[in-house]
Short mmCIF file of C-alpha atoms in Angstrom, two decimals:
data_model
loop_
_atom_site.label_atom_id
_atom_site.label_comp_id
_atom_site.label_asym_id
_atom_site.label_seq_id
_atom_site.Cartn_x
_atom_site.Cartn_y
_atom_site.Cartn_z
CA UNK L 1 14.45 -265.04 -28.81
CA UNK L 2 12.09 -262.98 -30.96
CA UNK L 3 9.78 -263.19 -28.44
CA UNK L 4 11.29 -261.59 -25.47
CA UNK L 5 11.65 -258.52 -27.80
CA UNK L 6 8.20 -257.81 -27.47
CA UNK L 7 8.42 -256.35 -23.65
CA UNK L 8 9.93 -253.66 -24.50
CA UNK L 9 8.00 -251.74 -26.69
CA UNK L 10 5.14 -251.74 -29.81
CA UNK L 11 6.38 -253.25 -33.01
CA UNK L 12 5.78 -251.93 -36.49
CA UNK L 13 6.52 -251.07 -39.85
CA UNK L 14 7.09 -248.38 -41.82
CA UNK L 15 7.82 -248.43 -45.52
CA UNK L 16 9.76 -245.48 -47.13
CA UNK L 17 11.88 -245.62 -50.17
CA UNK L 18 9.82 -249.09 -51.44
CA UNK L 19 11.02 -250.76 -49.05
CA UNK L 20 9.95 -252.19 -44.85
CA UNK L 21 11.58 -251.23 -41.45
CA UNK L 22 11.14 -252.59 -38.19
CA UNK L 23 10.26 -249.49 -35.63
CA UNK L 24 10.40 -250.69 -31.86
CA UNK L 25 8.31 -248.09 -30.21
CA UNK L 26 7.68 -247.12 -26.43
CA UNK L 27 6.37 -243.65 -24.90
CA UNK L 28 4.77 -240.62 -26.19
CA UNK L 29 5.84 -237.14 -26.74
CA UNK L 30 8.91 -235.87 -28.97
CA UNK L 31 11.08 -238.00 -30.81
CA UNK L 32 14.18 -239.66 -30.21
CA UNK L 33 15.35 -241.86 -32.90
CA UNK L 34 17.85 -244.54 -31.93
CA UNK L 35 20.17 -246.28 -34.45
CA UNK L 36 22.22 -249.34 -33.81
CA UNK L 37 25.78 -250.43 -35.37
CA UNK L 38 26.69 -253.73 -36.71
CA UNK L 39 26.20 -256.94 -36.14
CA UNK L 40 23.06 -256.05 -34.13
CA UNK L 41 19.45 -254.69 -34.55
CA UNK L 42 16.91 -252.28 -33.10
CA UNK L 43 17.70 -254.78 -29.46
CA UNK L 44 21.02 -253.14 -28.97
CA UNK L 45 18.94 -250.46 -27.50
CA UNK L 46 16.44 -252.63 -25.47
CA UNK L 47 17.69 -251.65 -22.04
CA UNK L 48 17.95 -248.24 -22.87
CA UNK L 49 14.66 -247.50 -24.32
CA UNK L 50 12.39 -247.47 -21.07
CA UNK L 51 14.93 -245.45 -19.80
CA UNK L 52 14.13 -242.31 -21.91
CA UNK L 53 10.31 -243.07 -22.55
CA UNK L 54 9.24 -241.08 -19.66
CA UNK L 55 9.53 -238.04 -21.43
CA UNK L 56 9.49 -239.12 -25.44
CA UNK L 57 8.34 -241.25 -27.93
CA UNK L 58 11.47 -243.34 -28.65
CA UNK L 59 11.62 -245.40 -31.53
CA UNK L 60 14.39 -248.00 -31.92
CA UNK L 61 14.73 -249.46 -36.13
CA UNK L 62 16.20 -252.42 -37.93
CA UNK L 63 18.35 -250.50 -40.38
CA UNK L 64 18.13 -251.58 -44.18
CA UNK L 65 19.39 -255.09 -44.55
CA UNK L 66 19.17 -255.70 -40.52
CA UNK L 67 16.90 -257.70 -38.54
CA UNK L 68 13.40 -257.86 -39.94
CA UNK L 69 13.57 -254.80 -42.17
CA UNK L 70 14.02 -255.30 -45.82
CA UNK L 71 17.90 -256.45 -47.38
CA UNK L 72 17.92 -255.36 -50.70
CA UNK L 73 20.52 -257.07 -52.93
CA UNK L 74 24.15 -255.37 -53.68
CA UNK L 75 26.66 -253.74 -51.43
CA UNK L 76 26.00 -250.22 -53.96
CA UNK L 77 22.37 -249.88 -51.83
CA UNK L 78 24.15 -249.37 -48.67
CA UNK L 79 26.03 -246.12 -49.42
CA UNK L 80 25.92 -243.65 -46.80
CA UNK L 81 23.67 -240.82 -49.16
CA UNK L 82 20.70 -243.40 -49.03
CA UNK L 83 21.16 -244.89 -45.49
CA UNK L 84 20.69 -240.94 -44.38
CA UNK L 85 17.49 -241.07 -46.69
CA UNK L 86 16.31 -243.86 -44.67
CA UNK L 87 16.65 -241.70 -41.88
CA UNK L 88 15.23 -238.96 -42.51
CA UNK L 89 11.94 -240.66 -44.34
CA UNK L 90 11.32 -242.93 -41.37
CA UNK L 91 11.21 -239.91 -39.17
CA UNK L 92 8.50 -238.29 -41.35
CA UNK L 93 6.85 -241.66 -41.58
CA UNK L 94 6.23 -241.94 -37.83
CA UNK L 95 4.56 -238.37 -38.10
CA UNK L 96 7.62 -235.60 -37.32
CA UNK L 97 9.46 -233.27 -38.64
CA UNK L 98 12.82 -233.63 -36.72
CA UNK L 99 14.37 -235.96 -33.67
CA UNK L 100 16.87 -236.17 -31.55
CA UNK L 101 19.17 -238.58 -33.55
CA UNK L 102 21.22 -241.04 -31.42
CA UNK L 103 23.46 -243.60 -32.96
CA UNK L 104 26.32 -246.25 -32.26
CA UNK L 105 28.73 -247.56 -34.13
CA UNK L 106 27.69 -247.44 -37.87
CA UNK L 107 24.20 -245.94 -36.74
CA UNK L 108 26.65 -243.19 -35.60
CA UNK L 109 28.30 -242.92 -38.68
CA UNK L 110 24.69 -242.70 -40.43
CA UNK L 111 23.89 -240.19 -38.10
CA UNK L 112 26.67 -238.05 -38.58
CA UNK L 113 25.47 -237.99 -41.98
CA UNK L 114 22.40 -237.46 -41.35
CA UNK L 115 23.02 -234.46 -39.48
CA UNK L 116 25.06 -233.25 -42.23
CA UNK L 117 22.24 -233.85 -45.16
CA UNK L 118 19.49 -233.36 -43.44
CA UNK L 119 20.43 -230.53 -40.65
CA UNK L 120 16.75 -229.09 -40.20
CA UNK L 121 15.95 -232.90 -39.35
CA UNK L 122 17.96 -233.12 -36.43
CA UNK L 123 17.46 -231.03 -33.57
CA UNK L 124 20.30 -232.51 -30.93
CA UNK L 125 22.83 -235.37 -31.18
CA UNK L 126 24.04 -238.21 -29.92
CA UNK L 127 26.81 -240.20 -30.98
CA UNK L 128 28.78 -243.06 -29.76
CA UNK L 129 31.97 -244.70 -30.42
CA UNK L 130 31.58 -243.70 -33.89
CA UNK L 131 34.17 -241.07 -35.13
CA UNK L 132 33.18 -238.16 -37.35
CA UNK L 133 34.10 -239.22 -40.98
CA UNK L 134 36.31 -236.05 -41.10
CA UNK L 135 37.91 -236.47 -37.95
CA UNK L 136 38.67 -240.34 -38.79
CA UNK L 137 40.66 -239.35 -42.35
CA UNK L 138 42.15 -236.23 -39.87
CA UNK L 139 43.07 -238.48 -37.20
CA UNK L 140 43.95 -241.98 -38.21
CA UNK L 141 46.92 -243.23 -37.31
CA UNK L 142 49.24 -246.75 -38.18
CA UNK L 143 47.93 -248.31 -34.93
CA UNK L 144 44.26 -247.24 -35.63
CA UNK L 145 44.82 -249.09 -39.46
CA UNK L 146 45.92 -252.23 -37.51
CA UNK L 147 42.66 -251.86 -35.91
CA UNK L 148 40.55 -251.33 -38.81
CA UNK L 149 41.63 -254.55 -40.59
CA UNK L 150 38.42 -255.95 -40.59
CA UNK L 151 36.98 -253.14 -43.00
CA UNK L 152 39.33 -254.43 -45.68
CA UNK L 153 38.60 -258.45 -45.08
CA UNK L 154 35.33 -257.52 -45.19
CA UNK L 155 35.86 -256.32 -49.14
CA UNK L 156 36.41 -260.00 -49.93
CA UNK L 157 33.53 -261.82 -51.50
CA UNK L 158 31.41 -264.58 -49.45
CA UNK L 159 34.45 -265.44 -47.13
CA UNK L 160 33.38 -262.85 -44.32
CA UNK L 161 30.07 -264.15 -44.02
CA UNK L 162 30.91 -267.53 -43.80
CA UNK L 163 33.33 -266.97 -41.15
CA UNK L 164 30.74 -264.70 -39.23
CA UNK L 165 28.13 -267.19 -39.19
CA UNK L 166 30.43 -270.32 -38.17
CA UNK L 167 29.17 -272.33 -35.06
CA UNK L 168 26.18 -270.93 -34.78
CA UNK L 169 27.39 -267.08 -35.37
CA UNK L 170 29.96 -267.55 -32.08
CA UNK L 171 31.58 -264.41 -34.12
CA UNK L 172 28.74 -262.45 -32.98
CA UNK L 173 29.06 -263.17 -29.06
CA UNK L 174 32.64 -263.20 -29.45
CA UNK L 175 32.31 -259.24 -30.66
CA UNK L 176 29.99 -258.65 -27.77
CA UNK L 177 31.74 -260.32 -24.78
CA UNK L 178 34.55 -261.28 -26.14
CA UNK L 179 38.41 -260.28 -24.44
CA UNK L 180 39.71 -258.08 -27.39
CA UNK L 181 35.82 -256.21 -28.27
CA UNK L 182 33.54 -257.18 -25.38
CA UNK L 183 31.80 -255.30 -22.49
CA UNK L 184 34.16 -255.15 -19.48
CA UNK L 185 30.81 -255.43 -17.27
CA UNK L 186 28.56 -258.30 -17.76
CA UNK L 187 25.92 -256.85 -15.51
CA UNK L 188 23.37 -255.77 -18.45
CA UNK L 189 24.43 -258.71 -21.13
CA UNK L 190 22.58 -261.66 -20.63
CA UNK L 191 22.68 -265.15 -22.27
CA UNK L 192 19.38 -264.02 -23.69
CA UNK L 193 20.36 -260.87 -24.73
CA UNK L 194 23.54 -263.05 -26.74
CA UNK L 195 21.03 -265.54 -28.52
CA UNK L 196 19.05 -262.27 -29.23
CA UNK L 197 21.83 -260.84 -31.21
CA UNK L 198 22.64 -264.00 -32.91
CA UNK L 199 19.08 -264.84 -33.57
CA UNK L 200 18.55 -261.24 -35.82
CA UNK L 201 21.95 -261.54 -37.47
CA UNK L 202 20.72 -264.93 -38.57
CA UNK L 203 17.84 -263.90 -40.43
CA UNK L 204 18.11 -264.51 -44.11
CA UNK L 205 20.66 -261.89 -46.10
CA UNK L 206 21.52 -260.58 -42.77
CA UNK L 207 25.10 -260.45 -42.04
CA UNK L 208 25.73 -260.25 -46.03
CA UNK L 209 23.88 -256.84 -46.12
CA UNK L 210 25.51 -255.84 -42.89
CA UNK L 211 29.12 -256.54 -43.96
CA UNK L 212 27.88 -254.39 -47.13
CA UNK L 213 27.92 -251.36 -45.23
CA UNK L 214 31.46 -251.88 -45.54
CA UNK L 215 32.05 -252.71 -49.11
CA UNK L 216 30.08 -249.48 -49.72
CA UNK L 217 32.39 -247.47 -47.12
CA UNK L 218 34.70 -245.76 -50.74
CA UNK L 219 31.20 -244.74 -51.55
CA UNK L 220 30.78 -242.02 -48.91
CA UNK L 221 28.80 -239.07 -49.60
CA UNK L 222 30.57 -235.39 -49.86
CA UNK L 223 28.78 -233.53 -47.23
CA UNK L 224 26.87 -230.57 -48.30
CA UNK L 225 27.70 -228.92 -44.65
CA UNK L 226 30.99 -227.75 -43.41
CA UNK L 227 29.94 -228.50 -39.94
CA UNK L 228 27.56 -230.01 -37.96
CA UNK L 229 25.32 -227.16 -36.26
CA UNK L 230 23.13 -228.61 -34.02
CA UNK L 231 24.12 -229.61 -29.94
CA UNK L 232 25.69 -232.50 -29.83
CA UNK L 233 27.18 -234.65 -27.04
CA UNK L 234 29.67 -237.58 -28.03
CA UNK L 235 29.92 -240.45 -25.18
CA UNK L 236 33.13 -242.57 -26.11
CA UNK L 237 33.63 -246.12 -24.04
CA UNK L 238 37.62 -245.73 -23.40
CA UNK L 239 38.45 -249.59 -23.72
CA UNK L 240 37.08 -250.20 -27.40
CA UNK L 241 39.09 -252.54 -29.20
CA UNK L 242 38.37 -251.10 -32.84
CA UNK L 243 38.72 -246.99 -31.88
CA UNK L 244 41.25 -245.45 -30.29
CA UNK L 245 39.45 -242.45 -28.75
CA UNK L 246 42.26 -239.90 -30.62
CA UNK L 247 40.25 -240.03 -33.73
CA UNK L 248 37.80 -237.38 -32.07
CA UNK L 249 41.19 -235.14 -32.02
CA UNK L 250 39.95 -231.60 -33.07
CA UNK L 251 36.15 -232.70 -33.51
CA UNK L 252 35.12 -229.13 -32.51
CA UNK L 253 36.17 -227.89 -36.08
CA UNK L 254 33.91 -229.80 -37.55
CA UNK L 255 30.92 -230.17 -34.22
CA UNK L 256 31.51 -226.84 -32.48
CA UNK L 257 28.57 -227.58 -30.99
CA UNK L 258 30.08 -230.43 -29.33
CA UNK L 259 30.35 -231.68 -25.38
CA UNK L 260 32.54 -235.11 -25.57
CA UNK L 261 32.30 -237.75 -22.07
CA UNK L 262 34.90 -240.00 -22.22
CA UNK L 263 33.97 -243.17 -20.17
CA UNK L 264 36.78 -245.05 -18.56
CA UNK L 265 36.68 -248.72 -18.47
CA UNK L 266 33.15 -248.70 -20.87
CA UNK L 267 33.89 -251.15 -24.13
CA UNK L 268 32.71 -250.33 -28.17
CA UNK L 269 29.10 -251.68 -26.85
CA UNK L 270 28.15 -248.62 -24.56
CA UNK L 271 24.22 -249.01 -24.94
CA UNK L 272 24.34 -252.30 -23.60
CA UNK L 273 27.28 -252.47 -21.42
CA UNK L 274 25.97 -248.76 -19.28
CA UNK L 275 22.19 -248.51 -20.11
CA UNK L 276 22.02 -246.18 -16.68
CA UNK L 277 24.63 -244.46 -18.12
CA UNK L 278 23.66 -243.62 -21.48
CA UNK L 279 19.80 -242.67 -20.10
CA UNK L 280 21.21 -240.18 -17.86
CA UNK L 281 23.61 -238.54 -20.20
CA UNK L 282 20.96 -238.19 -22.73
CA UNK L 283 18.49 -236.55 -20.05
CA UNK L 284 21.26 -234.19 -18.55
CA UNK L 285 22.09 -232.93 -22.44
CA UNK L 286 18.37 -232.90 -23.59
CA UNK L 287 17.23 -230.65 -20.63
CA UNK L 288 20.73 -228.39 -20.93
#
């Protein structure tokens, strides 16, 4: 699977903090940094990239413990202070001195950090179906802690990891195309695109240092800024079956700066369920 990776852009390294990440690169110009969310890698963003590298150098990573970048040992080195270090010193690795950030999922949580940490970093952004960590305490509700019941089996030791890697990581596809969590349309998710996403959350210390993110989720940073000042556009798939689309209730107090596109009938996996989609959007609020 590792193989068909290597159409869609240049693969490298960069190595901040003492440790290796994998940057999938394609284009030239301005940056656009794209993040992806668990249980995937820097592919989640595969269809996407060529999309936007008409007009930008865009750079898809394996975040810490993901994929081929380096997994460093205990859930306390996946807090959310050091994955927005990561961020910010791979963007001044690959030569700049701010992006536009994108991010899904937990790379949307990481880039709402980001954004808060490191504002002069991030010059627009783009987040989806990822809720604002202010807006998700503001906003949760009994049915939305029903859906979040993963976050506390995934505080148990060794048990979620065996269960996510049973029969050859089925967990995985089951997320992706799955009833309950998986894209509605099939028409950008191939078979190869499945073993893809099983093959990098196979990689050794993988899915333990992805399901860390989530032991480390009571380890949240305070955020230095009230609000997040830069533009911003939120796209939100409607039928996600871990977010119910009320937690970005009131988001402006927090993003004033904020445009939100709801998208009706789009699953959690937006990137790869509406590539077309998610290109456009980012072109229409990038030349606004």
């Amino acid at each position: 699977p590792e193989a068909s990776g290597t159409k869609t852009g240049t693969h490298g390294y960069v190595t901040v903090n003492g440790m290796k990440f994998r940057c999938v690169s394609a284009g030239e110009g301005p940056l656009i940094l794209l993040v992806h969310g668990f249980p995937q890698s820097w592919y989640a963003w595969h269809a996407v990239m060529p999309l936007l590298a008409g007009s930008h150098r865009v750079v898809a990573i394996d975040m810490r413990g993901y994929g081929q970048s380096d997994k460093p040992a205990g859930f306390w080195n996946y807090h959310g202070a050091q994955l927005a270090r990561d961020i910010n010193d791979i963007v001044h690795a690959l030569g700049y001195d701010k992006c536009v950030l994108i991010g899904h999922d937990w790379g949307g949580v990481v880039s709402w950090l980001t954004a808060h940490i490191y504002p002069s970093l991030v010059e627009r952004l783009v987040i989806m179906n990822a809720p604002h960590p202010r807006a998700f305490e503001k906003n949760v509700t009994l049915q939305q802690f029903f859906k979040s019941w993963y976050i506390f089996f995934f505080q148990i030791p060794f048990l979620p990891e065996i269960m996510m890697s049973m029969n050859d990581y089925a967990a995985v596809a089951l997320g992706l195309v799955g009833k309950r969590m998986g894209v509605k349309d099939r028409t950008h998710v191939t078979k190869e695109d499945i073993a893809m996403h099983k093959f990098q959350a196979s990689q050794p210390g993988a899915m333990t240092a992805g399901i860390n993110y989530y032991r480390a989720i009571f380890m949240q940073p305070a955020l230095p800024t009230k609000t997040v000042a830069c533009p911003t556009l939120m796209l939100w798939g409607e039928e996600d079956g871990a977010l119910t689309k009320n937690l970005n209730n009131g988001l402006e107090r927090w993003v004033p700066n904020v445009t939100i596109r709801y998208l009706p009938g789009v699953s959690h996996w937006v990137p790869e369920e509406k590539p077309d989609v998610v290109a456009a959007s980012v072109k229409d609020f990038l030349k606004a």
